[in-house]
Short mmCIF file of C-alpha atoms in Angstrom, two decimals:
data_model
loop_
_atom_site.label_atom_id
_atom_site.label_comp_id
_atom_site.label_asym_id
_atom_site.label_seq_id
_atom_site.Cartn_x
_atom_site.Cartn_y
_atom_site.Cartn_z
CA UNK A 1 0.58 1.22 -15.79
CA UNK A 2 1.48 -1.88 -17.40
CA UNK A 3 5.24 -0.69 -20.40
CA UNK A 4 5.13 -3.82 -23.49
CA UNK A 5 7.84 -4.61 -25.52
CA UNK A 6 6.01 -2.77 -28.17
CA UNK A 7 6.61 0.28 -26.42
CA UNK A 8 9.84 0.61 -26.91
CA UNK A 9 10.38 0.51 -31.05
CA UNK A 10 12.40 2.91 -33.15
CA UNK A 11 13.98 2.78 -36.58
CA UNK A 12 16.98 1.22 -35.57
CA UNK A 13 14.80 -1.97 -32.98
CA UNK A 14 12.37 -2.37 -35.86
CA UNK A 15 15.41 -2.55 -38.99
CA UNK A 16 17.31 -4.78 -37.13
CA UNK A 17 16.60 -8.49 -36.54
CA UNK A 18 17.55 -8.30 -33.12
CA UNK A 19 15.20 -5.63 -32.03
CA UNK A 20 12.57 -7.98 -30.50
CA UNK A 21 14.92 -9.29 -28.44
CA UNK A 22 16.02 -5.80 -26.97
CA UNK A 23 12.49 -4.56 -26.54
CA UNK A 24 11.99 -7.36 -24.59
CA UNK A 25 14.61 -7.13 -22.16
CA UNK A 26 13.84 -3.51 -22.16
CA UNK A 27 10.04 -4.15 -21.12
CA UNK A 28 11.40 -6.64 -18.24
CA UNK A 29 13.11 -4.33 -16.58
CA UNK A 30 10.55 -2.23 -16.02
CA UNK A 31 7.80 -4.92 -15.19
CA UNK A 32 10.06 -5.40 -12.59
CA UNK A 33 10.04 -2.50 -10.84
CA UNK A 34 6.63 -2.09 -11.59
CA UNK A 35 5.07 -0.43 -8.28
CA UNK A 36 2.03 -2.29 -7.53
CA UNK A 37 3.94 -5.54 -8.20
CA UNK A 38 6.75 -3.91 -5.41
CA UNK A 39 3.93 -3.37 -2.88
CA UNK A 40 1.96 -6.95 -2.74
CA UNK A 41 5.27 -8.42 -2.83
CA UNK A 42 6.06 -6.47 0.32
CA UNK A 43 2.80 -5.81 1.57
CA UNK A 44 0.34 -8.42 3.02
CA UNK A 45 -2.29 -8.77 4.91
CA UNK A 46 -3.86 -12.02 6.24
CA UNK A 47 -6.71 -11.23 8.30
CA UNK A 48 -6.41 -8.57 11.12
CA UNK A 49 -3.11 -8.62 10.07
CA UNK A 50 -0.66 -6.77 8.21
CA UNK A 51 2.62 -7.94 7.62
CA UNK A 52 5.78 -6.24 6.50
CA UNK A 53 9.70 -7.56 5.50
CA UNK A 54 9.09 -10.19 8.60
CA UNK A 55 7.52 -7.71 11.11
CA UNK A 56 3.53 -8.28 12.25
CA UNK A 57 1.05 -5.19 12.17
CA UNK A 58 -2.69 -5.97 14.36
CA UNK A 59 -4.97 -3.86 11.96
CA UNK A 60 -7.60 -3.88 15.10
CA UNK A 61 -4.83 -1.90 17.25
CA UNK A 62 -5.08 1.15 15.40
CA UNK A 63 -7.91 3.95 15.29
CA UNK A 64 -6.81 5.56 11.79
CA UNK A 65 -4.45 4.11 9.53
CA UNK A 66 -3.47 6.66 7.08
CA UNK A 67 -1.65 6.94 4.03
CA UNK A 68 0.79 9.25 2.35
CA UNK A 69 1.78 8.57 -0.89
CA UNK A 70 4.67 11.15 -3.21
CA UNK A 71 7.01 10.50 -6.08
CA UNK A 72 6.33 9.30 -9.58
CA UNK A 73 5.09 5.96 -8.60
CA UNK A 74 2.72 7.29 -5.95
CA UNK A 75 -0.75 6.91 -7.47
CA UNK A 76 0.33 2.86 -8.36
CA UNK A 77 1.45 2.34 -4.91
CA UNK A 78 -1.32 3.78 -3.34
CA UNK A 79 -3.88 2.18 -5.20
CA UNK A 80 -1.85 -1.23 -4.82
CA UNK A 81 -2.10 -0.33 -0.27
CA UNK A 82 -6.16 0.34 -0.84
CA UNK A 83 -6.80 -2.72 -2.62
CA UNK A 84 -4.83 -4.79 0.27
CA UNK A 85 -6.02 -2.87 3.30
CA UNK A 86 -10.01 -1.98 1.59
CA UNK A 87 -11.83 0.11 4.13
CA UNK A 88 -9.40 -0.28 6.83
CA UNK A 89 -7.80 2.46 4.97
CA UNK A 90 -9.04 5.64 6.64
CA UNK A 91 -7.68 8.29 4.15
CA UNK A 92 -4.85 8.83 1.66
CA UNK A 93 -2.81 11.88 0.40
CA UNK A 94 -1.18 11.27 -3.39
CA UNK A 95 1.22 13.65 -4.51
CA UNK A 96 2.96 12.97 -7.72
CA UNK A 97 3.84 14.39 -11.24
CA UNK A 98 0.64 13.09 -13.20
CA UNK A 99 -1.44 12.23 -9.51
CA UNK A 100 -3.78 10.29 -11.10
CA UNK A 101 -6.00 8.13 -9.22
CA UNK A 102 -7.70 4.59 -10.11
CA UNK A 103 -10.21 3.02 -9.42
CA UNK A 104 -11.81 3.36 -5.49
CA UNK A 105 -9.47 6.22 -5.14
CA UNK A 106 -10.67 8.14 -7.66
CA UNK A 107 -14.54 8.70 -6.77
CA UNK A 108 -13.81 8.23 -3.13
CA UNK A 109 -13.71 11.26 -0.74
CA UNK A 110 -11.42 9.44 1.34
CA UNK A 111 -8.52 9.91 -1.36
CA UNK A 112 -7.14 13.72 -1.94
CA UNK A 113 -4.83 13.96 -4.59
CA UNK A 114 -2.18 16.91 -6.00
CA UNK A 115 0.11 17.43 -8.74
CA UNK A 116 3.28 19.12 -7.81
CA UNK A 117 6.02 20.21 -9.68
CA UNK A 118 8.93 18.28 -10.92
CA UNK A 119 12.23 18.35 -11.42
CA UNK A 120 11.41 22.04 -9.76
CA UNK A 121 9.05 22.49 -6.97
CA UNK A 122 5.78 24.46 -8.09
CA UNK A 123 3.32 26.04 -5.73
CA UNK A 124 1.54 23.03 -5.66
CA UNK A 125 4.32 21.39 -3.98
CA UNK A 126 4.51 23.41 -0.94
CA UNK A 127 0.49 23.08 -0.86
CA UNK A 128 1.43 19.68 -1.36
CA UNK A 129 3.96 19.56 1.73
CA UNK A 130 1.48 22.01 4.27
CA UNK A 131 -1.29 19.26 3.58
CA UNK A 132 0.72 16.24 4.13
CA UNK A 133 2.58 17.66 7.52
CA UNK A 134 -1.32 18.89 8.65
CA UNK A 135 -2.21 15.11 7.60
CA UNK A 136 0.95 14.03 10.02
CA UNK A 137 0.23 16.37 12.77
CA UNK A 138 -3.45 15.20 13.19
CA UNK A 139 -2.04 11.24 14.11
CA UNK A 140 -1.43 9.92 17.79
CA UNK A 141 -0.10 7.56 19.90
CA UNK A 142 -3.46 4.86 18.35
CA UNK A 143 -2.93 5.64 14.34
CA UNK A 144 -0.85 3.83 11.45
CA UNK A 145 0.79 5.99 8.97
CA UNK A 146 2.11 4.19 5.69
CA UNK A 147 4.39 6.66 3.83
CA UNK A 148 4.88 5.36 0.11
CA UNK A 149 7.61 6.85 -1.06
CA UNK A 150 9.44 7.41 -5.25
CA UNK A 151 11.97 9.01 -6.78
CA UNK A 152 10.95 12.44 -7.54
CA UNK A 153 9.58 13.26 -3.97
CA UNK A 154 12.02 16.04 -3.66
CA UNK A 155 10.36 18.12 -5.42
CA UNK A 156 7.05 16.97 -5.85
CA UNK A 157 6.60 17.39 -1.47
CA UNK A 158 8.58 20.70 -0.29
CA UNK A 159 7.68 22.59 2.48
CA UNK A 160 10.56 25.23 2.74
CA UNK A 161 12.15 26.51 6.78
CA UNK A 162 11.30 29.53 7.98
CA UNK A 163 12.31 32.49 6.35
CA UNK A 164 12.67 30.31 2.81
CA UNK A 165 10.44 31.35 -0.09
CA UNK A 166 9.59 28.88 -2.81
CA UNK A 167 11.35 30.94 -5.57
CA UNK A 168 14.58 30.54 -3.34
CA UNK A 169 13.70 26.51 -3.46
CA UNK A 170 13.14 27.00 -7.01
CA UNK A 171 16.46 29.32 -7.62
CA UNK A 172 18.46 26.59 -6.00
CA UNK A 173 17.17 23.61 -7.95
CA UNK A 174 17.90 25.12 -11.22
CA UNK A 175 21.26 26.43 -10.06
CA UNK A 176 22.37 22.68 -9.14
CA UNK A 177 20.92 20.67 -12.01
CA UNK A 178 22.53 23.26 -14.17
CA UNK A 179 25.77 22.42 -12.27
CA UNK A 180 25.98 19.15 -12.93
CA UNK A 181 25.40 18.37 -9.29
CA UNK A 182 24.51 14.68 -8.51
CA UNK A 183 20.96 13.86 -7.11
CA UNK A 184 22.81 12.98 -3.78
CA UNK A 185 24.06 16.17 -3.63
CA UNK A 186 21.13 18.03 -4.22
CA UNK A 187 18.90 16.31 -1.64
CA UNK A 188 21.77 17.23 0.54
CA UNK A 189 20.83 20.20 0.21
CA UNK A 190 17.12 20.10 0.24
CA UNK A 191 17.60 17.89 3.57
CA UNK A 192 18.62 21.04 5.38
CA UNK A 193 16.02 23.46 3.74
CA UNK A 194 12.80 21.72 3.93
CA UNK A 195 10.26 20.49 6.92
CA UNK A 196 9.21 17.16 5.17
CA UNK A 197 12.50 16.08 4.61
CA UNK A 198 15.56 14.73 6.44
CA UNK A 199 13.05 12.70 8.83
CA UNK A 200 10.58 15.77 8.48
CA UNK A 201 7.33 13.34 8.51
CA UNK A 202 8.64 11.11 10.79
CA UNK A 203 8.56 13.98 13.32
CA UNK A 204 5.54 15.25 11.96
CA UNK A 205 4.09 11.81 12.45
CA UNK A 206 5.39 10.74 15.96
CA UNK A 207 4.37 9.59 18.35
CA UNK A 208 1.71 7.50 15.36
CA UNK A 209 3.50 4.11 14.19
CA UNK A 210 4.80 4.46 10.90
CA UNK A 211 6.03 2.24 7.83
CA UNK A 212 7.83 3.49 5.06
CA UNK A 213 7.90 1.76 1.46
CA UNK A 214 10.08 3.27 -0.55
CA UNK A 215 11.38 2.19 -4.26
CA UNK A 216 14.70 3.81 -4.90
CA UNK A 217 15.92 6.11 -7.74
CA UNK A 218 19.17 6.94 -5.69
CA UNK A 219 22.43 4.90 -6.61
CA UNK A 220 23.24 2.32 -3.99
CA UNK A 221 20.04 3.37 -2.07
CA UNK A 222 20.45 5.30 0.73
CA UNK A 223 17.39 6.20 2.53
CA UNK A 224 17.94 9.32 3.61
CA UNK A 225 18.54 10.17 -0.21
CA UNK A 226 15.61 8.88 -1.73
CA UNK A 227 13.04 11.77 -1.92
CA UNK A 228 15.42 13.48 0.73
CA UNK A 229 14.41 10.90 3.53
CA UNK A 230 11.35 12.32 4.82
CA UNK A 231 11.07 9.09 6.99
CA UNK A 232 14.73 8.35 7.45
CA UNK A 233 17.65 9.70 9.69
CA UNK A 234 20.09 11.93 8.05
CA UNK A 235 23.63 11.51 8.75
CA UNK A 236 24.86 14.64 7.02
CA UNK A 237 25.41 17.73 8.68
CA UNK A 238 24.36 21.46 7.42
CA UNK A 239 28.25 21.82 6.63
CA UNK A 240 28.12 19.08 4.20
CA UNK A 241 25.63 20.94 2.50
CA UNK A 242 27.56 24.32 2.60
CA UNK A 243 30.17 22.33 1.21
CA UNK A 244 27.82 21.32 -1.57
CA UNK A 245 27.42 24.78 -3.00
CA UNK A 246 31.36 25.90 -2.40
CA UNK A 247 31.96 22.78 -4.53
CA UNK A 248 29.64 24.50 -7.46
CA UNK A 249 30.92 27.55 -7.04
CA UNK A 250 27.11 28.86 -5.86
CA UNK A 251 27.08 30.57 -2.68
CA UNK A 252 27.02 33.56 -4.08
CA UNK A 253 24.27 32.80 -6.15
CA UNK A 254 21.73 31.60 -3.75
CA UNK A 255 19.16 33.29 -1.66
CA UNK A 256 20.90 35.16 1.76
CA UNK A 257 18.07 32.60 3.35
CA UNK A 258 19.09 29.62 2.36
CA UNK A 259 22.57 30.53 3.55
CA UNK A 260 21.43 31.79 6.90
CA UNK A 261 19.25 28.22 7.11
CA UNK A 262 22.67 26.47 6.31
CA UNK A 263 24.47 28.51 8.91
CA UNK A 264 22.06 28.47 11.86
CA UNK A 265 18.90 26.22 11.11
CA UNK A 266 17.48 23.40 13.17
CA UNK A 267 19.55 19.99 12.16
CA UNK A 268 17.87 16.75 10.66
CA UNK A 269 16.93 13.90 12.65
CA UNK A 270 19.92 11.48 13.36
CA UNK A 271 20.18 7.64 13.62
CA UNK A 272 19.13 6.85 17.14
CA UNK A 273 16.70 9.81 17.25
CA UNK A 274 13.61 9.45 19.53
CA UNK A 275 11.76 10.63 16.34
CA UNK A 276 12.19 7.25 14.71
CA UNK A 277 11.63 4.42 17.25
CA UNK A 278 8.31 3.92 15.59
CA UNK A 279 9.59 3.62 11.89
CA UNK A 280 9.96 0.81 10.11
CA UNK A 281 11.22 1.89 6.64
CA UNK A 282 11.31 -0.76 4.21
CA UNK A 283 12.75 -0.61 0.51
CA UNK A 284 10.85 -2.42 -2.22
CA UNK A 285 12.73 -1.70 -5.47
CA UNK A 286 15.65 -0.78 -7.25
CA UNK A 287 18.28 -0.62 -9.92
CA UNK A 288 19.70 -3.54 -8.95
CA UNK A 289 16.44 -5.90 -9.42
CA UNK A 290 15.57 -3.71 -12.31
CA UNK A 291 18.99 -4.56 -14.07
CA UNK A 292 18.87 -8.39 -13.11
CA UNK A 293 15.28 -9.03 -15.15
CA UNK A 294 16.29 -7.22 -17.50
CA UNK A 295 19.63 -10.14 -17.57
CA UNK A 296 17.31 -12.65 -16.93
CA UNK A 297 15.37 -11.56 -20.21
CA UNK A 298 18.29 -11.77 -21.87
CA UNK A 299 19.53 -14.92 -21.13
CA UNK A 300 16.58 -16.31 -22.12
CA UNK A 301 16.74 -14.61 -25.27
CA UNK A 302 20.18 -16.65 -25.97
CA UNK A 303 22.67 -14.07 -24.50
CA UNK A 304 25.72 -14.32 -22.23
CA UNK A 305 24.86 -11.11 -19.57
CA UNK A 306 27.38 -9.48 -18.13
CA UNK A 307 26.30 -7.45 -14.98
CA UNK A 308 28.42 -3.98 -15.17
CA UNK A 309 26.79 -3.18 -11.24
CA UNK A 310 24.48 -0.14 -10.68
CA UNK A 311 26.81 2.59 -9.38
CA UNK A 312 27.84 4.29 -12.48
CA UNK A 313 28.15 7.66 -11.99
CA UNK A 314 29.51 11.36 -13.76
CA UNK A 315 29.50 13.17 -16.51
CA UNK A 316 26.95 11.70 -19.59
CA UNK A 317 29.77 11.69 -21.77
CA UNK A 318 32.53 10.76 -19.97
CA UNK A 319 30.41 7.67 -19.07
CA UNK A 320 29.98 6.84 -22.58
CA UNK A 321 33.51 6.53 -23.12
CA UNK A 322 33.74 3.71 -20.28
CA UNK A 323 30.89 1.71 -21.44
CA UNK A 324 31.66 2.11 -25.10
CA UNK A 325 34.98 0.30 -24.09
CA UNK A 326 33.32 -3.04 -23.82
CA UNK A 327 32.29 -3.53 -27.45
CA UNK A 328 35.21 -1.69 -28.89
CA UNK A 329 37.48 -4.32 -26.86
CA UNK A 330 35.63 -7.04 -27.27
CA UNK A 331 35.13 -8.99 -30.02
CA UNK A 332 32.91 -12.15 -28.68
CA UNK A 333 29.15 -12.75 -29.72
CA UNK A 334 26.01 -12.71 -28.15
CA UNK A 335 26.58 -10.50 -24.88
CA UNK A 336 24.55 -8.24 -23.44
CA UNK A 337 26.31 -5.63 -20.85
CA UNK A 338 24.06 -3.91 -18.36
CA UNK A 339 24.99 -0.90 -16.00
CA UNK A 340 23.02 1.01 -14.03
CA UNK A 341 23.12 4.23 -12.00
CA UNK A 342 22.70 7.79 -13.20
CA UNK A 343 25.20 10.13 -14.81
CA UNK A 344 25.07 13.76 -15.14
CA UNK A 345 25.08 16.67 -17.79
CA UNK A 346 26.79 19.66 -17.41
CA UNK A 347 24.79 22.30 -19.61
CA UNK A 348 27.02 24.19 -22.19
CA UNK A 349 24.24 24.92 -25.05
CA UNK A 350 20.38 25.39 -25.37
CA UNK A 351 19.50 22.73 -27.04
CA UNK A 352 16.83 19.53 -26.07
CA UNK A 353 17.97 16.48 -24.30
CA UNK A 354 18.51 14.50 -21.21
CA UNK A 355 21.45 12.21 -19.45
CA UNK A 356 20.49 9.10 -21.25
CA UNK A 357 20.30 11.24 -24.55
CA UNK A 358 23.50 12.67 -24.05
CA UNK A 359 25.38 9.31 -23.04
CA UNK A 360 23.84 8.01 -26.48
CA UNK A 361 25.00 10.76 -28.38
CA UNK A 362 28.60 10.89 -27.22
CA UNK A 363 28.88 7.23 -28.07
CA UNK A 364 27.75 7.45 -31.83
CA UNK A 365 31.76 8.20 -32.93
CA UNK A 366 33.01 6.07 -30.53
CA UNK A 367 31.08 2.98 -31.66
CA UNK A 368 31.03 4.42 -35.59
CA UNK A 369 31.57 1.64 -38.20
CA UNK A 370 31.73 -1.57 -35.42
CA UNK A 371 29.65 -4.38 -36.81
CA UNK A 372 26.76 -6.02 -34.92
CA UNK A 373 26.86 -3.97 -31.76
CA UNK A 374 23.93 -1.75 -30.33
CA UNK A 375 23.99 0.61 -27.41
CA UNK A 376 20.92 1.65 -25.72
CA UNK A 377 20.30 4.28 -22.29
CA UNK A 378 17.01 4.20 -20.75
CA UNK A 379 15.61 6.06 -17.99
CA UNK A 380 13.10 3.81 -16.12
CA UNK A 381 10.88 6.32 -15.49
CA UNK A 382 10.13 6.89 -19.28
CA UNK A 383 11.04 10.88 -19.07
CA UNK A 384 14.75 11.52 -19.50
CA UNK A 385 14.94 15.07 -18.51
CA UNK A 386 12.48 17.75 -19.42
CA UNK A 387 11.63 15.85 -22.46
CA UNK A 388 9.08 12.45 -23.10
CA UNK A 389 11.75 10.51 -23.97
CA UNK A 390 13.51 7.52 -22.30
CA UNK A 391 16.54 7.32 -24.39
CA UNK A 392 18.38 6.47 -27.81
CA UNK A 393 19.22 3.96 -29.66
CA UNK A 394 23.17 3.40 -30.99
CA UNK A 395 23.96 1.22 -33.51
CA UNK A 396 27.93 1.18 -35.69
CA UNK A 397 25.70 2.41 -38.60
CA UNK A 398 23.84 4.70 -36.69
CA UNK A 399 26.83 7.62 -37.32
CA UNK A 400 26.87 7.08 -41.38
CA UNK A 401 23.06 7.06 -41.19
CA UNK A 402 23.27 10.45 -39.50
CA UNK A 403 25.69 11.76 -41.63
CA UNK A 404 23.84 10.85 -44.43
CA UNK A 405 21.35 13.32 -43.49
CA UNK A 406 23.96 16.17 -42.38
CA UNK A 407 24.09 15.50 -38.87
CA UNK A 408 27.25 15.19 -37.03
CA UNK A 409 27.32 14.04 -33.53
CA UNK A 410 29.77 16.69 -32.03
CA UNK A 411 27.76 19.84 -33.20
CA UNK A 412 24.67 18.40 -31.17
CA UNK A 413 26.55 17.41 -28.41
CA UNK A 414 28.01 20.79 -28.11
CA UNK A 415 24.46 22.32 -27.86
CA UNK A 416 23.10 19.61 -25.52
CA UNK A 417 21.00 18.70 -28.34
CA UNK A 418 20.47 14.94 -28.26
CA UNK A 419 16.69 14.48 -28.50
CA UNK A 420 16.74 16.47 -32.17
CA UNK A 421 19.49 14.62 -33.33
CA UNK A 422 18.17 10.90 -32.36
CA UNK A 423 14.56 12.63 -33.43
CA UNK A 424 15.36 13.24 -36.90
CA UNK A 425 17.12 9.59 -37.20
CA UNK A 426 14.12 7.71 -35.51
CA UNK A 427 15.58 6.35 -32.54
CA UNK A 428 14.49 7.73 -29.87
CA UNK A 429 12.67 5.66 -26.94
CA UNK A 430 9.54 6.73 -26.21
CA UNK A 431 7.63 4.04 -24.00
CA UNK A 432 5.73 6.75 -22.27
CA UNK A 433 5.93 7.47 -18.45
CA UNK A 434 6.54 4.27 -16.69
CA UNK A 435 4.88 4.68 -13.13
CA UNK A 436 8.26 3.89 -11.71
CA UNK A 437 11.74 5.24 -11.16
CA UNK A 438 14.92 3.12 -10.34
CA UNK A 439 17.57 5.68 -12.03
CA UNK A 440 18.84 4.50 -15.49
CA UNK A 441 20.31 1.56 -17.27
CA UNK A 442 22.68 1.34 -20.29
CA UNK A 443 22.81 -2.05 -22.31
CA UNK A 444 25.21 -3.02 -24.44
CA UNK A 445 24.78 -5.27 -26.94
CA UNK A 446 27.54 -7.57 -29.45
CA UNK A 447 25.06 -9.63 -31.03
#
C-alpha cells in the first residue's frame, strides 16, 4: 500500500506553512521502504533465471519453489515474489497482522493465508507456525524455499518447545514489553523458546535451497534479531537469555517451562551450522535507507540535513531529552535532524500511548516557547503501540496550546497517556498502517 504526503496532516502540519514540506519528507521515507519496491530491487528474474544480491538461481533446477511469507510487510512482499516468478511459484504461506492478499493471491488456491497475533502471539500464531514448519518439512534436496521475512514475525509465527503452552508465550511477552525490555532482548528470549526461530525454518527446510529476504525493524540489523532469525544462526546462548529475565527481575514470574527450556533445551543453530549451507539470507531494507530519503526529501525541500544515525536507543523520555538538545542549542535555520532506532517505555500508568507518543510528549516542556522549531516521532509501520497512530507532532507553541485547554504534559506522561493528550490537540499522525516496518524515526526541525 502506497502512504501520500496527505496522509500524514494534523493541526499543527496543516497551521503551519511548513507542513507540506514535513509531510513530504515524512511520505519519502516510507516510499522507501516500501516492500514491493524492496523486493524487485532485490529480486529478478531474467528468463530461467533468478537472481539475487549477485548470486544466480536456474528456475528449471528446482521441482517446487515455495514461499513463506510473515511480518507486517508479508502480504506486499509476497505478492511483489508472485508477480516476478508467475506460475513458477508452486505455493505460498502469508502470515501477517492484516494477511491480506492481492490480486492472483487472493482467488488462487495456491496462496493460504493467516492472521496471527501481534505484539502477543494468538492461537493463530502457533497454527500459523505448525503450518509453515509442515510447509518446510514437506521440501527436499530438488525444491526452492523463499522465506520473506518483517518486523513483527515474532509473534505473528510461534511455534512454542516442548512442554511450552501458548499462554506461557503469551505471559512472557507481556511481562517484557511491560519491562521496558528492548526488542533485542525479547527475541533473545523467544530464540530459545520457539521451533521457527533461531534458524528454526532453516532446519525445518534443509536439505531444500533457501533464500531469505528480510527488511529489518531491528536497530543495526542483526539477522538473527529480526523476527527472531528463523533463517539465520544465533550466536547467543540459552544463558544470555536467563540473563535477560534476571536483568527484569522476572524469573520468578514466568512459567516453570520456560525456565526448564532455558536450563536444559536444545540450543539454536550456530554460524557454521550444517543447517545453513543452503541459505542465502539477504536484507532488503532498513532504517538507515528509510532515514536517508527521508534527507534526501529534505534537501530538496531547501534544508541542511543532519543525519543523527539509526541506533538510538532507551527510555522514550530520556531520548527526548537528547534529541530535544539540538534545537534548544542551536540557533541556525533551515535544518532538519533525523534519528532513527527505537526507544522504549517503561509502563507506570494506564493510560493510551506508544514509544513515539511518549518521546513527543516528554519533549513538549522541553521545547515550550522556542520559535520556529517542530519535532515529530514516527513509527514506520503506521501503528505506534497498541494504538493506530504513528506519532505526534511538537511544535514551541504546542505546550501553551495545550495549556490553553487544561492539559499539562507531566500529568499525561505520568499515566502513559500520550495518544489522549496529542488527540485532544489534533496532532496526532495517523497515516494508517504502512505495509512496512524499519523501527522509528524522530525529525527535528529549525525552520
Amino acid at each position: 500500500m502506497s502512504v501520500k504526503a496527505a496522509n500524514f496532516q494534523t493541526s499543527s502540519l496543516a497551521r503551519l506553512p511548513q507542513g507540506a514540506l514535513v509531510r513530504s519528507v515524512l511520505a519519502a521515507a516510507i516510499q522507501a521502504v516500501e516492500p514491493a519496491n524492496a523486493i524487485h530491487q532485490h529480486l529478478r528474474r531474467v528468463e530461467k533465471h533468478l537472481l539475487v544480491a549477485g548470486r544466480k538461481y536456474d528456475l528449471t533446477s528446482y521441482s517446487r519453489i515455495a514461499c513463506l511469507a510473515i511480518g507486517k510487510a508479508a502480504a506486499a512482499m509476497s505478492a511483489a515474489v508472485a508477480e516476478i516468478l508467475g506460475e513458477r511459484l508452486t505455493e505460498s504461506l502469508v502470515v501477517s497482522k492484516q494477511a491480506l492478499l492481492k490480486g492472483e493471491q487472493a482467488t488462487s488456491g495456491r496462496f493460504q493465508a493467516i492472521q496471527g497475533g501481534h505484539p502477543v502471539p494468538d492461537a493463530n500464531s502457533v497454527q500459523a507456525g505448525e503450518y509453515a514448519l509442515q510447509l518446510c518439512r514437506s521440501l527436499s534436496e530438488e525444491d526452492l524455499l523463499i522465506c520473506l521475512i518483517s518486523g513483527g514475525g515474532s509473534a505473528l509465527l510461534t511455534c512454542p518447545a516442548d512442554g511450552i503452552v501458548l499462554a506461557d508465550m503469551q505471559a512472557l511477552t507481556t511481562l517484557l514489553l511491560a519491562s521496558g525490555a528492548r526488542i533485542d532482548e525479547i527475541n533473545t528470549l523467544r530464540r530459545h523458546l520457539d521451533l521457527v526461530k533461531g534458524g528454526g525454518i532453516a532446519r525445518a527446510a534443509a536439505p531444500a535451497q533457501v533464500i531469505s529476504l528480510i527488511l529489518s525493524d531491528v536497530v543495526n540489523s542483526p539477522l538473527e534479531a529480526i523476527a527472531s532469525g528463523p533463517t539465520a544462526a544465533d550466536p547467543s546462548s540459552r544463558q544470555e537469555a536467563l540473563d535477560v529475565l534476571a536483568k527484569y527481575n522476572l524469573i520468578n514470574k514466568v512459567a516453570p517451562a520456560i525456565l526448564q527450556t532455558l536450563k536444559n533445551g536444545a540450543e539454536t543453530l550456530k554460524p557454521g551450522d550444517a543447517f545453513l549451507e543452503r541459505v542465502q539470507n539477504v536484507l532488503v531494507g532498513d532504517n538507515r535507507l528509510a532515514a536517508l530519503a527521508a534527507g534526501a526529501a529534505a534537501q530538496s525541500g531547501g534544508l541542511q540535513v543532519i543525519q543523527l544515525g539509526n541506533n538510538w536507543q532507551g527510555e522514550a523520555r530520556e531520548v527526548a531529552v537528547r534529541v530535544c538538545s539540538y534545537l534548544q542549542t542551536n540557533n541556525g535555520r533551515g535544518i532538519c535532524w533525523i534519528a532513527g532506532g527505537e526507544t522504549t517505555v517503561t509502563l507506570h500508568g494506564k493510560g493510551k500511548g506508544g514509544r513515539n507518543q511518549e518521546l513527543a510528549l516528554a519533549a513538549v516542556d522541553l521545547l515550550a516557547g522556542l520559535p520556529d522549531v517542530m519535532l515529530v516521532t514516527l513509527a514506520t509501520d503506521g501503528e505506534d503501540g497498541p494504538t493506530d497512530a504513528a506519532g505526534a507532532v511538537v511544535t514551541g507553541e504546542t505546550h501553551a496550546r495545550a495549556h490553553a485547554l487544561g492539559l499539562e504534559a507531566d500529568n499525561y506522561l505520568g499515566n502513559n497517556d500520550a495518544y489522549h493528550y496529542f488527540e485532544k490537540l489534533g496532532d496526532l499522525l495517523k497515516p494508517g498502517p504502512s505495509g512496512t516496518n524499519v523501527n522509528d524515526l524522530t525529525f527535528m526541525f529549525r525552520f
